[in-house]
Amino acid sequence: MDISRKEAGYRPVNERVADFSEVEQVLNTRDRILQASRCMACGVPFCHWACSTHSRIPEWQDALYREQWEKAINLLHLTNDLPEVTGRVCPALCEKACVLAIHEEPVTIRENEVALAEMAFKMGLIKPYLPKRRTGRKVAVIGSGPAGLTVASRLNRAGHEVTVFEKDEDPGGLLRFGIPDFKLTKAVIDRRIDIYKKEGVVFRTGVYAGKDISARQLLETFDALCLAVGSREPRDLEVPGRDLPGIWFAMDFLSQQNRINAGANIPGRKRISAKGKHVIVIGGGDTGSDCVGTAIRQRARSVTQVEILPEPPLQRTEDNPWPYWPNTLRTSSSHEEGCVRLWSLRTNRIIGKDGRIHKVEMSKLKWKRENGRMIPAETGERLTLETDMIILAMGFLHPVKDKLLKNLPLIFDERGNVSGAEKEAPVFTAGDVATGPSLVVKAIESGQKAARVIHEYLMKRGRK
Ligand SMILES: Cc1cc2nc3c(=O)[nH]c(=O)nc-3n(C[C@H](O)[C@H](O)[C@H](O)COP(=O)(O)OP(=O)(O)OC[C@H]3O[C@@H](n4cnc5c(N)ncnc54)[C@H](O)[C@@H]3O)c2cc1C
């Protein structure tokens, strides 16, 4: 291997924390092509196996290396409807399974993906695709996150008439109102949605299905319904002091900042601001890390991220070998911007002063593995941190059981996700609503599967 891995890297910390623009930089085309040349066209490409959409990575790396842009983007698009998004935000399961990663640095697959997608847009290679014939069948997609967008676009291209209902003011789901702009600029979503609109997908934003249009009306008007409403019921913290002012759910905090960035005028008293505060983010995952980066940009005095689980190892352990996802410590661009990370801490209570939060009391845990399961035990050690703002980022439980979900003939699994619909009901699911909280790439794959099943269902009923 003559060429080393070269990452585009992030903008300098002192510059990037002053704005909400994307932190990641771009390599020049020459370097990018060289990076693609590091792909070895393995006989058995494990990257392709690890990717949820089974991206044909060796093939499009080769086309990229040969500067066959159209061929490369067509190969990429075969399995991924939103490569400009996954190329920015995917944790890149593919790279962890790259054969090179056994003894070298893996290929920069994710960065190559976004560079290819951006080049294809620049060259005018990504254009609206208008179906030659319409089937006369109507489909309602509820929710416009990555799953809903994938279903809508695929069914529209297959000739069905697709209407997307979205309760928010703009489409995109968590891509728009969850993931911070410094990871994913919203112009990227607008550009793709513009193409879908030109192709004929109808977006009805600001419409809460189940409330503004009833489940019955939807079933009467459309031949099929696809629920792509995500999994948004947040896990709460049930401890004394939880009801004190100054405690927020991550999504309320993040979505408001994204709205402000988009120009929304939020009055001061409604603003959730970290400015000048000692912020504690409870939850050590990616959503928590997004809250860290957002709080830092809002000029928090200090940011501490607390996780109940132990600190992961820096290297793979023996029971976690390549090509599986490595359960190792991940440090995001937000962590690098100045936050303290604490591990193995359980929150016991939140202590107030003058009617607001003042301190949080935690106990140190010791974890041990028993029959493959991690079991916590109290060490007796206590820790009290001062705080004026707590953000809860402890994940999501299941979809919100709103009127729509209550009034459709659905079946739920033991975790509260929608596992299907009652027999004969033309109701299908895609994305987090069915899988539980997951990843963009998994939502896309789920959307592709749903589109196939719905298309088959509609075609059995024939054209109108
Ligand atoms: C803060 C945060 C950061 C994340 N970062 C990443 C990341 O970096 N990389 C990654 O791969 N994954 C990330 N994820 C996960 C990823 O965003 C989700 O897995 C993915 O968006 C799920 O897609 P979806 O289409 O199923 O649902 P969502 O994106 O949640 O979209 C569901 C949509 O349905 C709408 N809706 C719900 N009910 C109704 C109704 N009744 N009527 C009309 N509309 C309705 C909602 O408003 C929403 O727009 C992140 C998640 C969060 C919360």
Coordinates of N, CA, C and O in Angstrom, one line a residue, residues 272-404:
I272 N -34.2 28.0 24.6 CA -33.5 27.1 25.4 C -32.0 27.4 25.2 O -31.4 27.0 24.2
S273 N -31.4 28.2 26.1 CA -30.1 28.6 25.9 C -29.1 28.1 26.9 O -29.3 28.1 28.1
A274 N -27.9 27.7 26.4 CA -26.8 27.2 27.3 C -25.9 28.3 27.7 O -24.9 28.1 28.4
K275 N -26.1 29.5 27.1 CA -25.1 30.6 27.3 C -24.8 30.9 28.8 O -25.7 31.1 29.6
G276 N -23.5 30.9 29.1 CA -23.0 31.2 30.4 C -23.3 30.1 31.5 O -23.2 30.4 32.6
K277 N -23.8 29.0 31.0 CA -24.3 28.0 32.0 C -23.3 26.8 32.1 O -22.6 26.5 31.2
H278 N -23.4 26.2 33.3 CA -22.7 24.9 33.5 C -23.7 23.8 33.0 O -24.6 23.5 33.7
V279 N -23.4 23.2 31.9 CA -24.3 22.3 31.3 C -23.9 20.9 31.5 O -22.7 20.5 31.4
I280 N -24.9 20.1 31.9 CA -24.6 18.6 32.1 C -25.5 17.9 31.1 O -26.7 18.1 31.1
V281 N -24.9 17.1 30.2 CA -25.6 16.3 29.2 C -25.6 14.9 29.8 O -24.6 14.3 30.0
I282 N -26.8 14.4 30.1 CA -26.9 13.0 30.6 C -27.2 12.1 29.4 O -28.2 12.2 28.8
G283 N -26.3 11.2 29.1 CA -26.4 10.3 28.0 C -25.1 10.4 27.1 O -24.8 11.5 26.7
G284 N -24.4 9.3 27.0 CA -23.0 9.4 26.4 C -23.0 9.1 24.9 O -22.0 8.9 24.3
G285 N -24.2 9.0 24.3 CA -24.2 8.6 22.9 C -24.1 9.8 21.9 O -23.7 10.9 22.3
D286 N -24.5 9.5 20.6 CA -24.3 10.5 19.6 C -25.3 11.7 19.8 O -24.9 12.8 19.5
T287 N -26.5 11.4 20.2 CA -27.4 12.6 20.5 C -26.8 13.5 21.5 O -26.8 14.7 21.4
G288 N -26.2 12.9 22.6 CA -25.6 13.6 23.6 C -24.4 14.4 23.1 O -24.3 15.6 23.4
S289 N -23.7 13.8 22.2 CA -22.5 14.5 21.6 C -23.0 15.7 20.8 O -22.4 16.8 20.8
D290 N -24.1 15.6 20.1 CA -24.7 16.7 19.3 C -25.1 17.8 20.3 O -25.0 19.0 19.9
C291 N -25.6 17.5 21.5 CA -26.0 18.5 22.5 C -24.7 19.2 23.0 O -24.7 20.4 23.2
V292 N -23.6 18.4 23.1 CA -22.3 19.0 23.6 C -21.9 20.1 22.6 O -21.7 21.3 22.9
G293 N -21.9 19.8 21.3 CA -21.4 20.7 20.2 C -22.3 21.9 20.2 O -21.9 23.1 20.0
T294 N -23.6 21.7 20.4 CA -24.6 22.8 20.3 C -24.4 23.7 21.5 O -24.4 25.0 21.4
A295 N -24.3 23.1 22.7 CA -24.1 23.9 23.9 C -22.8 24.8 23.8 O -22.8 25.9 24.2
I296 N -21.8 24.2 23.3 CA -20.5 24.9 23.1 C -20.7 26.1 22.2 O -20.2 27.2 22.5
R297 N -21.4 25.9 21.1 CA -21.6 27.0 20.2 C -22.5 28.1 20.8 O -22.5 29.2 20.4
Q298 N -23.3 27.7 21.7 CA -24.2 28.7 22.4 C -23.4 29.4 23.5 O -24.0 30.1 24.3
R299 N -22.2 29.1 23.7 CA -21.3 29.7 24.7 C -21.6 29.3 26.1 O -21.7 30.1 27.0
A300 N -21.7 28.0 26.3 CA -21.9 27.5 27.6 C -20.6 27.7 28.4 O -19.5 27.8 27.8
R301 N -20.7 27.9 29.8 CA -19.5 28.1 30.6 C -18.7 26.8 30.7 O -17.5 26.8 30.6
S302 N -19.4 25.7 30.8 CA -18.7 24.4 30.8 C -19.7 23.3 30.4 O -20.9 23.5 30.5
V303 N -19.2 22.3 29.7 CA -20.1 21.2 29.3 C -19.5 19.9 29.8 O -18.3 19.6 29.6
T304 N -20.4 19.1 30.5 CA -19.9 17.8 31.0 C -20.9 16.8 30.4 O -22.1 17.0 30.5
Q305 N -20.4 15.7 29.9 CA -21.3 14.6 29.4 C -21.1 13.4 30.3 O -20.0 13.0 30.5
V306 N -22.2 12.9 30.7 CA -22.2 11.8 31.7 C -22.8 10.6 31.1 O -23.9 10.7 30.5
E307 N -22.2 9.5 31.3 CA -22.7 8.2 30.8 C -22.8 7.2 31.9 O -21.9 7.1 32.8
I308 N -23.8 6.4 31.9 CA -24.0 5.4 33.0 C -23.1 4.1 32.7 O -22.6 3.5 33.7
L309 N -22.8 3.9 31.5 CA -22.0 2.7 31.1 C -20.5 3.0 31.3 O -20.1 4.2 31.4
P310 N -19.6 2.0 31.4 CA -18.2 2.3 31.6 C -17.5 2.8 30.3 O -18.1 2.6 29.2
E311 N -16.4 3.5 30.5 CA -15.7 4.0 29.3 C -15.2 2.8 28.4 O -14.6 1.9 28.9
P312 N -15.5 2.9 27.2 CA -15.1 1.8 26.3 C -13.6 1.8 26.1 O -13.0 2.8 26.3
P313 N -13.1 0.6 25.7 CA -11.6 0.6 25.5 C -11.2 1.3 24.3 O -12.0 1.6 23.4
L314 N -9.9 1.6 24.2 CA -9.4 2.4 23.0 C -9.3 1.4 21.8 O -9.4 1.9 20.6
Q315 N -9.0 0.2 22.1 CA -8.8 -0.8 21.0 C -9.8 -1.9 21.1 O -10.4 -2.1 22.2
R316 N -10.0 -2.6 20.0 CA -10.9 -3.8 20.0 C -10.5 -4.8 21.1 O -9.3 -5.0 21.3
T317 N -11.4 -5.4 21.7 CA -11.1 -6.5 22.7 C -11.2 -7.8 21.9 O -11.7 -7.8 20.8
E318 N -10.7 -8.9 22.5 CA -10.7 -10.2 21.8 C -12.0 -10.7 21.4 O -12.2 -11.3 20.4
D319 N -13.0 -10.3 22.2 CA -14.4 -10.8 21.9 C -15.1 -9.9 21.0 O -16.3 -10.0 20.8
N320 N -14.4 -8.9 20.4 CA -15.0 -7.9 19.5 C -14.1 -7.7 18.3 O -13.6 -6.7 18.0
P321 N -13.9 -8.8 17.5 CA -12.9 -8.8 16.4 C -13.4 -8.1 15.2 O -14.7 -7.9 15.0
W322 N -12.5 -7.7 14.3 CA -12.9 -7.3 12.9 C -13.6 -8.5 12.3 O -13.3 -9.6 12.6
P323 N -14.6 -8.3 11.5 CA -15.1 -7.1 10.8 C -16.3 -6.5 11.5 O -17.0 -5.7 10.9
Y324 N -16.6 -6.9 12.8 CA -17.8 -6.4 13.5 C -17.6 -5.0 13.9 O -16.4 -4.5 14.0
W325 N -18.7 -4.3 14.2 CA -18.6 -2.9 14.7 C -17.8 -2.9 16.0 O -18.0 -3.7 16.9
P326 N -16.8 -2.0 16.0 CA -15.9 -2.0 17.2 C -16.5 -1.2 18.4 O -17.0 -0.1 18.2
N327 N -16.6 -1.9 19.5 CA -17.2 -1.2 20.7 C -16.1 -0.5 21.4 O -15.7 -0.8 22.5
T328 N -15.5 0.5 20.8 CA -14.4 1.2 21.3 C -14.8 2.7 21.5 O -15.8 3.1 21.1
L329 N -13.9 3.4 22.2 CA -14.2 4.8 22.5 C -14.3 5.6 21.2 O -13.4 5.6 20.4
R330 N -15.4 6.4 21.1 CA -15.6 7.2 19.9 C -15.5 8.7 20.4 O -16.2 9.1 21.3
T331 N -14.7 9.4 19.7 CA -14.5 10.9 20.1 C -15.0 11.7 18.9 O -14.4 11.6 17.8
S332 N -16.1 12.4 19.1 CA -16.6 13.2 17.9 C -16.0 14.6 17.9 O -15.3 15.0 18.8
S333 N -16.3 15.3 16.8 CA -15.8 16.6 16.6 C -16.2 17.5 17.8 O -15.5 18.4 18.3
S334 N -17.4 17.2 18.3 CA -18.0 18.0 19.4 C -17.1 17.8 20.7 O -16.9 18.7 21.5
H335 N -16.8 16.5 21.0 CA -16.0 16.2 22.1 C -14.7 17.0 22.1 O -14.2 17.5 23.1
E336 N -14.1 17.1 20.9 CA -12.8 17.8 20.8 C -12.9 19.3 21.1 O -11.9 19.9 21.3
E337 N -14.1 19.8 21.1 CA -14.3 21.2 21.2 C -14.3 21.7 22.7 O -14.4 22.9 22.9
G338 N -14.1 20.7 23.6 CA -14.0 21.1 25.0 C -15.1 20.7 25.9 O -15.9 21.5 26.3
C339 N -15.1 19.4 26.1 CA -16.1 18.9 27.1 C -15.5 17.8 28.0 O -14.5 17.2 27.6
V340 N -16.0 17.7 29.2 CA -15.5 16.7 30.1 C -16.4 15.5 29.9 O -17.6 15.7 29.9
R341 N -15.8 14.3 29.8 CA -16.7 13.1 29.7 C -16.5 12.3 31.0 O -15.3 11.9 31.3
L342 N -17.6 11.9 31.6 CA -17.6 11.1 32.8 C -18.3 9.8 32.5 O -19.4 9.8 31.9
W343 N -17.8 8.7 33.1 CA -18.4 7.4 32.8 C -18.8 6.7 34.1 O -18.4 7.0 35.2
S344 N -19.6 5.7 34.0 CA -20.1 4.8 35.1 C -20.8 5.6 36.2 O -20.5 5.4 37.4
L345 N -21.6 6.6 35.8 CA -22.3 7.4 36.8 C -23.8 7.3 36.7 O -24.3 7.4 35.6
R346 N -24.4 7.0 37.8 CA -25.9 6.9 37.8 C -26.4 8.2 38.5 O -25.9 8.5 39.6
T347 N -27.4 8.8 37.9 CA -27.9 10.1 38.5 C -28.9 9.7 39.6 O -29.9 8.9 39.3
N348 N -28.7 10.2 40.8 CA -29.6 9.8 41.9 C -30.7 10.9 42.1 O -31.9 10.5 42.3
R349 N -30.3 12.2 42.1 CA -31.3 13.2 42.3 C -30.7 14.5 41.9 O -29.5 14.7 41.7
I350 N -31.7 15.4 41.6 CA -31.3 16.8 41.2 C -31.7 17.7 42.3 O -32.9 17.6 42.8
I351 N -30.8 18.5 42.7 CA -31.0 19.4 43.9 C -31.3 20.8 43.4 O -30.5 21.3 42.6
G352 N -32.3 21.4 43.9 CA -32.7 22.7 43.5 C -32.2 23.8 44.5 O -31.9 23.5 45.7
K353 N -32.2 25.1 44.1 CA -32.0 26.2 44.9 C -32.7 27.4 44.3 O -32.6 27.6 43.1
D354 N -33.5 28.1 45.1 CA -34.3 29.2 44.7 C -35.2 28.8 43.5 O -35.3 29.5 42.5
G355 N -35.7 27.6 43.6 CA -36.7 27.2 42.5 C -36.1 26.7 41.2 O -36.8 26.5 40.3
R356 N -34.8 26.6 41.1 CA -34.2 26.1 39.9 C -33.2 25.0 40.2 O -32.8 24.8 41.4
I357 N -32.7 24.3 39.2 CA -31.7 23.3 39.4 C -30.4 23.9 39.9 O -30.0 25.0 39.4
H358 N -29.7 23.2 40.7 CA -28.4 23.8 41.3 C -27.3 22.7 41.2 O -26.2 23.0 40.8
K359 N -27.7 21.5 41.6 CA -26.7 20.5 41.7 C -27.3 19.2 41.2 O -28.5 19.0 41.3
V360 N -26.4 18.3 40.8 CA -26.9 16.9 40.5 C -26.0 15.9 41.3 O -24.8 16.1 41.3
E361 N -26.7 15.0 41.9 CA -25.9 14.0 42.7 C -25.9 12.7 42.0 O -26.9 12.2 41.5
M362 N -24.7 12.1 41.9 CA -24.6 10.9 41.1 C -23.8 9.8 41.9 O -23.0 10.2 42.8
S363 N -24.0 8.6 41.6 CA -23.2 7.6 42.3 C -22.4 6.8 41.3 O -22.8 6.5 40.1
K364 N -21.2 6.5 41.7 CA -20.2 5.8 40.8 C -20.6 4.3 40.8 O -20.8 3.7 41.8
L365 N -20.6 3.7 39.6 CA -20.9 2.3 39.5 C -19.7 1.5 39.1 O -18.7 2.0 38.5
K366 N -19.7 0.2 39.4 CA -18.7 -0.7 39.0 C -19.4 -1.7 38.1 O -20.4 -2.3 38.6
W367 N -18.9 -1.9 36.9 CA -19.6 -2.9 36.0 C -18.9 -4.2 35.9 O -17.7 -4.2 35.9
K368 N -19.6 -5.3 35.9 CA -19.0 -6.5 35.6 C -19.8 -7.3 34.7 O -21.0 -7.1 34.6
R369 N -19.2 -8.2 33.9 CA -19.9 -9.0 32.9 C -20.3 -10.4 33.5 O -19.4 -11.1 34.1
E370 N -21.6 -10.7 33.4 CA -22.0 -12.0 34.0 C -22.9 -12.6 32.9 O -23.9 -12.0 32.4
N371 N -22.5 -13.8 32.4 CA -23.2 -14.5 31.4 C -23.4 -13.6 30.1 O -24.5 -13.6 29.6
G372 N -22.4 -12.9 29.8 CA -22.4 -12.0 28.6 C -23.2 -10.7 28.8 O -23.3 -9.9 27.9
R373 N -23.7 -10.5 30.0 CA -24.5 -9.3 30.3 C -23.7 -8.4 31.2 O -23.1 -8.8 32.1
M374 N -23.8 -7.1 31.0 CA -23.1 -6.1 31.9 C -24.0 -5.8 33.1 O -25.2 -5.4 32.9
I375 N -23.5 -6.0 34.3 CA -24.3 -5.8 35.5 C -23.6 -4.7 36.3 O -22.4 -4.8 36.6
P376 N -24.4 -3.7 36.7 CA -23.8 -2.6 37.5 C -23.9 -2.9 39.0 O -24.8 -3.6 39.5
A377 N -22.9 -2.4 39.8 CA -23.0 -2.5 41.2 C -22.5 -1.1 41.8 O -21.7 -0.4 41.2
E378 N -23.1 -0.7 42.9 CA -22.8 0.6 43.5 C -21.4 0.4 44.1 O -21.1 -0.6 44.7
T379 N -20.6 1.5 44.1 CA -19.3 1.4 44.7 C -19.3 2.2 46.1 O -18.4 2.1 46.9
G380 N -20.4 2.9 46.3 CA -20.5 3.7 47.5 C -20.0 5.1 47.3 O -20.3 6.0 48.1
E381 N -19.3 5.3 46.2 CA -18.7 6.7 45.9 C -19.8 7.6 45.4 O -20.6 7.2 44.5
R382 N -19.8 8.8 45.9 CA -20.8 9.8 45.4 C -20.1 11.0 44.7 O -19.0 11.3 45.1
L383 N -20.8 11.6 43.8 CA -20.2 12.8 43.1 C -21.3 13.8 43.0 O -22.5 13.5 42.6
T384 N -21.0 15.1 43.3 CA -22.0 16.1 43.2 C -21.5 17.2 42.2 O -20.4 17.7 42.4
L385 N -22.2 17.5 41.2 CA -21.8 18.5 40.2 C -22.7 19.7 40.2 O -23.9 19.5 40.3
E386 N -22.1 20.8 40.1 CA -23.0 22.0 40.0 C -23.5 22.2 38.6 O -22.7 21.9 37.7
T387 N -24.7 22.7 38.5 CA -25.2 22.8 37.1 C -26.3 23.9 37.1 O -27.0 24.1 38.1
D388 N -26.5 24.5 35.9 CA -27.6 25.4 35.7 C -28.5 24.9 34.5 O -29.5 25.5 34.2
M389 N -28.0 23.8 33.9 CA -28.8 23.3 32.8 C -28.5 21.8 32.6 O -27.3 21.4 32.5
I390 N -29.6 21.0 32.5 CA -29.4 19.6 32.3 C -30.1 19.2 31.0 O -31.2 19.6 30.8
I391 N -29.4 18.5 30.1 CA -30.0 18.0 28.9 C -30.1 16.5 28.9 O -29.0 15.8 29.2
L392 N -31.3 16.0 28.8 CA -31.5 14.5 28.8 C -31.3 13.9 27.4 O -32.1 14.2 26.5
A393 N -30.3 13.1 27.2 CA -30.0 12.5 25.9 C -29.8 11.0 26.1 O -28.8 10.5 25.8
M394 N -30.9 10.4 26.7 CA -30.7 9.0 27.0 C -31.5 8.1 26.1 O -31.9 6.9 26.4
G395 N -31.6 8.5 24.9 CA -32.2 7.7 23.8 C -33.7 7.8 23.8 O -34.4 8.6 24.5
F396 N -34.3 7.0 22.9 CA -35.7 7.0 22.6 C -36.3 5.6 22.9 O -35.6 4.6 22.7
L397 N -37.5 5.5 23.4 CA -38.1 4.2 23.7 C -38.8 3.6 22.5 O -38.6 2.4 22.3
H398 N -39.7 4.3 21.9 CA -40.5 3.8 20.8 C -41.2 4.9 20.1 O -41.1 6.1 20.6
P399 N -42.0 4.7 19.1 CA -42.7 5.8 18.5 C -43.7 6.4 19.4 O -44.2 5.7 20.4
V400 N -44.0 7.7 19.2 CA -45.0 8.4 20.0 C -46.4 7.7 19.7 O -46.8 7.7 18.5
K401 N -47.1 7.3 20.7 CA -48.4 6.6 20.5 C -49.5 7.7 20.4 O -50.2 7.9 21.3
D402 N -49.5 8.4 19.3 CA -50.4 9.5 19.1 C -51.7 8.9 18.5 O -51.9 7.7 18.3
K403 N -52.6 9.9 18.1 CA -53.9 9.5 17.6 C -53.8 8.6 16.4 O -54.6 7.6 16.2
L404 N -52.9 8.9 15.5 CA -52.7 8.1 14.3 C -52.4 6.7 14.6 O -53.1 5.7 14.1

